[in-house]
PDB file of C-alpha atoms in Angstrom:
ATOM      1  CA  MET A 188     -36.536  84.589 336.324  1.00  0.00           C
ATOM      2  CA  THR A 189     -34.028  87.380 336.442  1.00  0.00           C
ATOM      3  CA  ASP A 190     -30.504  87.683 337.788  1.00  0.00           C
ATOM      4  CA  ASN A 191     -30.617  91.240 339.100  1.00  0.00           C
ATOM      5  CA  ARG A 192     -27.127  91.325 340.546  1.00  0.00           C
ATOM      6  CA  PRO A 193     -24.823  93.933 338.996  1.00  0.00           C
ATOM      7  CA  GLY A 194     -22.871  92.239 336.218  1.00  0.00           C
ATOM      8  CA  GLY A 195     -24.384  88.907 337.168  1.00  0.00           C
ATOM      9  CA  HIS A 196     -24.563  87.765 333.555  1.00  0.00           C
ATOM     10  CA  GLY A 197     -20.924  87.381 332.692  1.00  0.00           C
ATOM     11  CA  GLU A 198     -18.510  87.458 335.610  1.00  0.00           C
ATOM     12  CA  ARG A 199     -17.630  83.789 335.839  1.00  0.00           C
ATOM     13  CA  GLY A 200     -14.796  84.235 333.365  1.00  0.00           C
ATOM     14  CA  ARG A 201     -15.878  81.364 331.129  1.00  0.00           C
ATOM     15  CA  SER A 202     -14.983  81.567 327.447  1.00  0.00           C
ATOM     16  CA  ILE A 203     -18.281  81.660 325.567  1.00  0.00           C
ATOM     17  CA  PRO A 204     -18.043  81.511 321.752  1.00  0.00           C
ATOM     18  CA  THR A 205     -19.527  84.647 320.210  1.00  0.00           C
ATOM     19  CA  ASP A 206     -18.412  83.863 316.643  1.00  0.00           C
ATOM     20  CA  ARG A 207     -18.593  80.869 314.353  1.00  0.00           C
ATOM     21  CA  GLU A 208     -16.142  78.088 315.233  1.00  0.00           C
ATOM     22  CA  SER A 209     -16.809  75.724 312.311  1.00  0.00           C
ATOM     23  CA  PRO A 210     -15.324  76.140 308.791  1.00  0.00           C
ATOM     24  CA  VAL A 211     -16.708  78.837 306.505  1.00  0.00           C
ATOM     25  CA  GLY A 212     -19.437  77.436 304.274  1.00  0.00           C
ATOM     26  CA  ALA A 213     -19.902  74.205 306.235  1.00  0.00           C
ATOM     27  CA  PRO A 214     -23.623  73.308 306.675  1.00  0.00           C
ATOM     28  CA  VAL A 215     -23.316  72.548 310.394  1.00  0.00           C
ATOM     29  CA  ILE A 216     -26.865  73.638 311.195  1.00  0.00           C
ATOM     30  CA  ARG A 217     -28.430  73.250 307.742  1.00  0.00           C
ATOM     31  CA  GLY A 218     -27.110  69.683 307.599  1.00  0.00           C
ATOM     32  CA  ASP A 219     -28.387  68.687 311.038  1.00  0.00           C
ATOM     33  CA  GLU A 220     -31.481  66.485 310.659  1.00  0.00           C
ATOM     34  CA  SER A 221     -32.462  67.098 314.279  1.00  0.00           C
ATOM     35  CA  VAL A 222     -32.887  70.771 313.342  1.00  0.00           C
ATOM     36  CA  THR A 223     -33.908  70.837 309.691  1.00  0.00           C
ATOM     37  CA  GLY A 224     -35.403  67.361 309.236  1.00  0.00           C
ATOM     38  CA  THR A 225     -35.283  65.866 305.753  1.00  0.00           C
ATOM     39  CA  ARG A 226     -34.090  69.182 304.316  1.00  0.00           C
ATOM     40  CA  ALA A 227     -30.707  68.420 305.890  1.00  0.00           C
ATOM     41  CA  ARG A 228     -30.037  66.110 302.947  1.00  0.00           C
ATOM     42  CA  GLN A 229     -30.258  69.116 300.630  1.00  0.00           C
ATOM     43  CA  ALA A 230     -27.690  71.140 302.575  1.00  0.00           C
ATOM     44  CA  VAL A 231     -24.975  72.579 300.359  1.00  0.00           C
ATOM     45  CA  GLN A 232     -21.400  73.187 301.487  1.00  0.00           C
ATOM     46  CA  PHE A 233     -19.506  76.053 299.905  1.00  0.00           C
ATOM     47  CA  ASP A 234     -15.748  75.599 299.887  1.00  0.00           C
ATOM     48  CA  PRO A 235     -13.948  78.930 299.344  1.00  0.00           C
ATOM     49  CA  ASP A 236     -10.814  77.046 298.230  1.00  0.00           C
ATOM     50  CA  ASP A 237     -12.580  75.031 295.512  1.00  0.00           C
ATOM     51  CA  PRO A 238     -13.130  76.980 292.237  1.00  0.00           C
ATOM     52  CA  ASP A 239     -16.225  74.959 291.296  1.00  0.00           C
ATOM     53  CA  SER A 240     -17.761  75.374 294.742  1.00  0.00           C
ATOM     54  CA  LEU A 241     -16.929  79.070 294.683  1.00  0.00           C
ATOM     55  CA  GLU A 242     -18.739  79.403 291.367  1.00  0.00           C
ATOM     56  CA  GLU A 243     -21.805  77.790 292.951  1.00  0.00           C
ATOM     57  CA  ALA A 244     -21.510  80.231 295.833  1.00  0.00           C
ATOM     58  CA  ALA A 245     -21.434  83.166 293.404  1.00  0.00           C
ATOM     59  CA  LYS A 246     -24.578  81.872 291.678  1.00  0.00           C
ATOM     60  CA  MET A 247     -26.288  81.388 295.013  1.00  0.00           C
ATOM     61  CA  VAL A 248     -25.415  84.912 296.154  1.00  0.00           C
ATOM     62  CA  ALA A 249     -26.738  86.363 292.882  1.00  0.00           C
ATOM     63  CA  GLU A 250     -30.005  84.445 293.276  1.00  0.00           C
ATOM     64  CA  PHE A 251     -30.281  85.332 296.959  1.00  0.00           C
ATOM     65  CA  ALA A 252     -29.638  89.024 296.294  1.00  0.00           C
ATOM     66  CA  SER A 253     -32.375  89.071 293.650  1.00  0.00           C
ATOM     67  CA  GLY A 254     -34.944  88.526 296.399  1.00  0.00           C
ATOM     68  CA  ALA A 255     -35.783  84.899 295.675  1.00  0.00           C
ATOM     69  CA  SER A 256     -35.765  83.765 299.323  1.00  0.00           C
ATOM     70  CA  ASP A 257     -39.550  83.981 299.837  1.00  0.00           C
ATOM     71  CA  ASP A 258     -38.766  84.369 303.587  1.00  0.00           C
ATOM     72  CA  ASP A 259     -37.506  80.777 303.774  1.00  0.00           C
ATOM     73  CA  HIS A 260     -35.169  80.872 306.788  1.00  0.00           C
ATOM     74  CA  LEU A 261     -33.151  77.814 305.716  1.00  0.00           C
ATOM     75  CA  TYR A 262     -32.725  79.228 302.220  1.00  0.00           C
ATOM     76  CA  MET A 263     -31.546  82.474 303.804  1.00  0.00           C
ATOM     77  CA  LEU A 264     -28.995  80.599 305.917  1.00  0.00           C
ATOM     78  CA  ARG A 265     -27.744  78.968 302.725  1.00  0.00           C
ATOM     79  CA  GLY A 266     -27.472  82.401 301.129  1.00  0.00           C
ATOM     80  CA  ALA A 267     -25.541  83.656 304.149  1.00  0.00           C
ATOM     81  CA  ALA A 268     -23.143  80.710 303.847  1.00  0.00           C
ATOM     82  CA  ALA A 269     -22.624  81.476 300.168  1.00  0.00           C
ATOM     83  CA  CYS A 270     -21.890  85.127 300.977  1.00  0.00           C
ATOM     84  CA  ALA A 271     -19.300  84.167 303.591  1.00  0.00           C
ATOM     85  CA  ALA A 272     -17.608  81.647 301.306  1.00  0.00           C
ATOM     86  CA  LEU A 273     -17.539  84.065 298.381  1.00  0.00           C
ATOM     87  CA  VAL A 274     -15.932  86.776 300.520  1.00  0.00           C
ATOM     88  CA  ARG A 275     -13.323  84.333 301.787  1.00  0.00           C
ATOM     89  CA  GLY A 276     -12.613  82.998 298.302  1.00  0.00           C
ATOM     90  CA  GLU A 277     -12.432  86.401 296.584  1.00  0.00           C
ATOM     91  CA  GLY A 278     -10.582  88.105 299.419  1.00  0.00           C
ATOM     92  CA  SER A 279     -12.863  91.126 299.931  1.00  0.00           C
ATOM     93  CA  TYR A 280     -16.491  92.215 300.045  1.00  0.00           C
ATOM     94  CA  LYS A 281     -15.969  94.355 296.959  1.00  0.00           C
ATOM     95  CA  ALA A 282     -14.534  91.511 294.890  1.00  0.00           C
ATOM     96  CA  ALA A 283     -17.311  89.193 296.073  1.00  0.00           C
ATOM     97  CA  ALA A 284     -19.970  91.722 295.042  1.00  0.00           C
ATOM     98  CA  GLU A 285     -18.381  92.196 291.623  1.00  0.00           C
ATOM     99  CA  ARG A 286     -18.370  88.463 290.977  1.00  0.00           C
ATOM    100  CA  ALA A 287     -21.959  87.938 292.146  1.00  0.00           C
ATOM    101  CA  GLY A 288     -23.417  90.669 289.936  1.00  0.00           C
ATOM    102  CA  ASP A 289     -25.443  93.860 290.119  1.00  0.00           C
ATOM    103  CA  ASP A 290     -28.021  92.853 292.747  1.00  0.00           C
ATOM    104  CA  ALA A 291     -25.374  91.777 295.252  1.00  0.00           C
ATOM    105  CA  THR A 292     -24.042  94.957 296.826  1.00  0.00           C
ATOM    106  CA  VAL A 293     -21.127  95.147 299.229  1.00  0.00           C
ATOM    107  CA  SER A 294     -23.559  96.039 302.016  1.00  0.00           C
ATOM    108  CA  PHE A 295     -25.810  93.066 301.240  1.00  0.00           C
ATOM    109  CA  ILE A 296     -22.943  90.580 301.226  1.00  0.00           C
ATOM    110  CA  ARG A 297     -21.372  92.006 304.380  1.00  0.00           C
ATOM    111  CA  LYS A 298     -24.630  91.764 306.344  1.00  0.00           C
ATOM    112  CA  TRP A 299     -25.348  88.175 305.378  1.00  0.00           C
ATOM    113  CA  ALA A 300     -21.751  86.981 305.742  1.00  0.00           C
ATOM    114  CA  ARG A 301     -21.936  88.252 309.317  1.00  0.00           C
ATOM    115  CA  VAL A 302     -25.042  86.134 309.890  1.00  0.00           C
ATOM    116  CA  HIS A 303     -23.091  83.079 308.787  1.00  0.00           C
ATOM    117  CA  ASP A 304     -20.400  84.035 311.308  1.00  0.00           C
ATOM    118  CA  LEU A 305     -22.820  83.990 314.248  1.00  0.00           C
ATOM    119  CA  PRO A 306     -22.164  81.233 316.810  1.00  0.00           C
ATOM    120  CA  ARG A 307     -23.839  77.881 316.320  1.00  0.00           C
ATOM    121  CA  SER A 308     -26.225  78.391 319.244  1.00  0.00           C
ATOM    122  CA  VAL A 309     -27.720  81.455 317.538  1.00  0.00           C
ATOM    123  CA  ARG A 310     -27.786  80.020 314.007  1.00  0.00           C
ATOM    124  CA  LYS A 311     -29.669  77.015 315.361  1.00  0.00           C
ATOM    125  CA  GLN A 312     -32.457  79.304 316.595  1.00  0.00           C
ATOM    126  CA  VAL A 313     -32.569  80.938 313.163  1.00  0.00           C
ATOM    127  CA  ALA A 314     -32.942  77.517 311.540  1.00  0.00           C
ATOM    128  CA  LEU A 315     -35.731  76.635 313.972  1.00  0.00           C
ATOM    129  CA  GLY A 316     -37.531  79.860 313.126  1.00  0.00           C
ATOM    130  CA  LYS A 317     -37.268  81.346 316.626  1.00  0.00           C
ATOM    131  CA  ILE A 318     -35.027  84.188 315.418  1.00  0.00           C
ATOM    132  CA  ALA A 319     -35.947  85.746 312.086  1.00  0.00           C
ATOM    133  CA  PRO A 320     -33.024  85.847 309.627  1.00  0.00           C
ATOM    134  CA  THR A 321     -33.627  89.568 309.184  1.00  0.00           C
ATOM    135  CA  ALA A 322     -33.317  90.007 312.963  1.00  0.00           C
ATOM    136  CA  ALA A 323     -30.132  87.909 312.890  1.00  0.00           C
ATOM    137  CA  LYS A 324     -28.627  90.465 310.498  1.00  0.00           C
ATOM    138  CA  HIS A 325     -28.896  93.094 313.215  1.00  0.00           C
ATOM    139  CA  ILE A 326     -27.764  90.773 316.006  1.00  0.00           C
ATOM    140  CA  ALA A 327     -24.652  90.094 313.903  1.00  0.00           C
ATOM    141  CA  ARG A 328     -23.858  93.824 313.923  1.00  0.00           C
ATOM    142  CA  VAL A 329     -23.210  93.604 317.672  1.00  0.00           C
ATOM    143  CA  GLY A 330     -19.913  92.283 319.008  1.00  0.00           C
ATOM    144  CA  GLY A 331     -18.827  90.214 321.980  1.00  0.00           C
ATOM    145  CA  GLU A 332     -21.102  88.891 324.696  1.00  0.00           C
ATOM    146  CA  GLU A 333     -23.785  91.487 323.952  1.00  0.00           C
ATOM    147  CA  ARG A 334     -24.383  89.655 320.671  1.00  0.00           C
ATOM    148  CA  LEU A 335     -25.515  86.570 322.568  1.00  0.00           C
ATOM    149  CA  LEU A 336     -27.482  88.533 325.132  1.00  0.00           C
ATOM    150  CA  LEU A 337     -29.409  90.333 322.396  1.00  0.00           C
ATOM    151  CA  ALA A 338     -30.102  87.047 320.602  1.00  0.00           C
ATOM    152  CA  TRP A 339     -31.652  85.436 323.679  1.00  0.00           C
ATOM    153  CA  ALA A 340     -33.467  88.616 324.690  1.00  0.00           C
ATOM    154  CA  SER A 341     -35.012  88.799 321.224  1.00  0.00           C
ATOM    155  CA  ILE A 342     -36.611  85.395 321.879  1.00  0.00           C
ATOM    156  CA  ASP A 343     -37.553  85.845 325.525  1.00  0.00           C
ATOM    157  CA  GLY A 344     -38.769  89.411 325.015  1.00  0.00           C
ATOM    158  CA  ASP A 345     -40.628  88.568 321.788  1.00  0.00           C
ATOM    159  CA  LEU A 346     -38.875  91.476 320.067  1.00  0.00           C
ATOM    160  CA  THR A 347     -39.738  92.505 316.520  1.00  0.00           C
ATOM    161  CA  VAL A 348     -37.121  92.853 313.808  1.00  0.00           C
ATOM    162  CA  ARG A 349     -37.469  96.624 314.007  1.00  0.00           C
ATOM    163  CA  GLU A 350     -36.898  96.545 317.766  1.00  0.00           C
ATOM    164  CA  VAL A 351     -33.829  94.317 317.396  1.00  0.00           C
ATOM    165  CA  ARG A 352     -32.457  96.720 314.792  1.00  0.00           C
ATOM    166  CA  SER A 353     -32.968  99.707 317.098  1.00  0.00           C
ATOM    167  CA  ILE A 354     -31.397  97.935 320.084  1.00  0.00           C
ATOM    168  CA  ALA A 355     -28.394  96.849 318.014  1.00  0.00           C
ATOM    169  CA  SER A 356     -27.837 100.462 316.956  1.00  0.00           C
ATOM    170  CA  SER A 357     -28.051 101.600 320.580  1.00  0.00           C
ATOM    171  CA  LEU A 358     -25.531  98.970 321.679  1.00  0.00           C
ATOM    172  CA  ASN A 359     -23.119 100.093 318.982  1.00  0.00           C
ATOM    173  CA  ASP A 360     -23.524 103.618 320.357  1.00  0.00           C
ATOM    174  CA  ASP A 361     -22.321 102.277 323.744  1.00  0.00           C
ATOM    175  CA  THR A 362     -25.711 102.179 325.443  1.00  0.00           C
ATOM    176  CA  PRO A 363     -25.681  99.515 328.210  1.00  0.00           C
ATOM    177  CA  ILE A 364     -27.676  96.508 327.079  1.00  0.00           C
ATOM    178  CA  HIS A 365     -30.122  96.555 329.985  1.00  0.00           C
ATOM    179  CA  GLU A 366     -31.000 100.166 329.113  1.00  0.00           C
ATOM    180  CA  ALA A 367     -31.356  99.423 325.399  1.00  0.00           C
ATOM    181  CA  LEU A 368     -33.697  96.505 326.135  1.00  0.00           C
ATOM    182  CA  ALA A 369     -35.714  98.503 328.667  1.00  0.00           C
ATOM    183  CA  GLU A 370     -36.772 100.862 325.877  1.00  0.00           C
ATOM    184  CA  TYR A 371     -38.901  97.968 324.588  1.00  0.00           C
ATOM    185  CA  ASP A 372     -39.986  96.559 327.948  1.00  0.00           C
ATOM    186  CA  ALA A 373     -37.566  93.644 327.689  1.00  0.00           C
ATOM    187  CA  ARG A 374     -35.607  92.695 330.800  1.00  0.00           C
ATOM    188  CA  LEU A 375     -32.159  91.186 330.532  1.00  0.00           C
ATOM    189  CA  GLY A 376     -32.036  87.698 331.990  1.00  0.00           C
ATOM    190  CA  GLU A 377     -35.775  87.244 332.324  1.00  0.00           C
ATOM    191  CA  LEU A 378     -37.425  84.105 330.983  1.00  0.00           C
ATOM    192  CA  GLU A 379     -40.227  81.763 331.945  1.00  0.00           C
ATOM    193  CA  LEU A 380     -39.260  78.335 333.258  1.00  0.00           C
ATOM    194  CA  THR A 381     -41.431  75.263 333.715  1.00  0.00           C
ATOM    195  CA  LEU A 382     -40.333  73.167 336.683  1.00  0.00           C
ATOM    196  CA  SER A 383     -41.555  69.827 337.936  1.00  0.00           C
ATOM    197  CA  PRO A 384     -43.959  70.242 340.881  1.00  0.00           C
ATOM    198  CA  PRO A 385     -41.465  68.800 343.429  1.00  0.00           C
ATOM    199  CA  THR A 386     -38.674  71.092 342.186  1.00  0.00           C
ATOM    200  CA  TYR A 387     -41.018  74.075 342.202  1.00  0.00           C
ATOM    201  CA  ARG A 388     -42.101  73.230 345.754  1.00  0.00           C
ATOM    202  CA  ASP A 389     -38.539  72.902 347.009  1.00  0.00           C
ATOM    203  CA  LEU A 390     -37.357  76.041 345.238  1.00  0.00           C
ATOM    204  CA  ARG A 391     -40.123  78.125 346.726  1.00  0.00           C
ATOM    205  CA  ARG A 392     -39.538  76.628 350.172  1.00  0.00           C
ATOM    206  CA  ARG A 393     -35.789  77.306 350.083  1.00  0.00           C
ATOM    207  CA  ALA A 394     -36.273  80.850 348.789  1.00  0.00           C
ATOM    208  CA  SER A 395     -38.742  81.593 351.555  1.00  0.00           C
ATOM    209  CA  ILE A 396     -36.494  80.241 354.292  1.00  0.00           C
ATOM    210  CA  GLU A 397     -33.427  82.092 352.986  1.00  0.00           C
ATOM    211  CA  ASP A 398     -35.456  85.244 352.284  1.00  0.00           C
ATOM    212  CA  VAL A 399     -34.245  85.540 348.675  1.00  0.00           C
ATOM    213  CA  GLU A 400     -35.882  85.555 345.271  1.00  0.00           C
ATOM    214  CA  PRO A 401     -36.158  82.147 343.547  1.00  0.00           C
ATOM    215  CA  GLY A 402     -34.063  83.506 340.680  1.00  0.00           C
ATOM    216  CA  GLU A 403     -31.058  83.922 342.978  1.00  0.00           C
ATOM    217  CA  ILE A 404     -31.101  80.234 343.887  1.00  0.00           C
ATOM    218  CA  VAL A 405     -31.558  79.188 340.264  1.00  0.00           C
ATOM    219  CA  THR A 406     -28.715  81.471 339.155  1.00  0.00           C
ATOM    220  CA  GLU A 407     -26.331  80.099 341.785  1.00  0.00           C
ATOM    221  CA  ALA A 408     -27.219  76.511 340.909  1.00  0.00           C
ATOM    222  CA  LEU A 409     -26.770  77.113 337.170  1.00  0.00           C
ATOM    223  CA  GLU A 410     -23.469  78.907 337.637  1.00  0.00           C
ATOM    224  CA  THR A 411     -22.160  75.841 339.470  1.00  0.00           C
ATOM    225  CA  TYR A 412     -23.565  73.588 336.734  1.00  0.00           C
ATOM    226  CA  PHE A 413     -21.888  75.552 333.936  1.00  0.00           C
ATOM    227  CA  GLU A 414     -18.567  75.737 335.770  1.00  0.00           C
ATOM    228  CA  ASP A 415     -18.525  71.923 335.859  1.00  0.00           C
ATOM    229  CA  ASP A 416     -19.491  71.694 332.171  1.00  0.00           C
TER     230      ASP A 416
END
């Protein structure tokens, strides 16, 4: 269903987190058994203020930069956490790259540290495998609310990593997000919902009587729900 009203996706004035709110290096998602199962017990926290932990972060970044991830999305989240902690501990991307070694470039560390700084809602989808870590790198290049909109559109529109990269570049060139998504036949705010038969019946009935699209009723109901949240 789609909210086709102009600006209908962000005018309620609610403060939606578009950046990480938990401490740098904390395994909030990697340590959540409901997300990562038994692998949560292996989650590593990198403390940028602890010299020993920072040394472990440097080793992890060096290993990660060498290409040892084997496309393991949880391993890549751990690498992103190590990058973020190393930058915080060393004080700059350049210093972090120098400590991690030759394979860890400034560009590499910057990209993955940004992934670690994505909001929890997005990192959770990376951990679940619904957003590829390589796509998350490009989502992290986008700022503000468009970052979240691109993340959800990448799932609902079944976008490839290459498409996410292209859209992120367009957004950073000030292309409106609905136009950038339209280039790849993705529609902002469109997703498939499964309703119970009674709810489906009542929604269709109300929409018919009021002569509106079902999405308008759903949008209004959800806006009220989120305002009370």
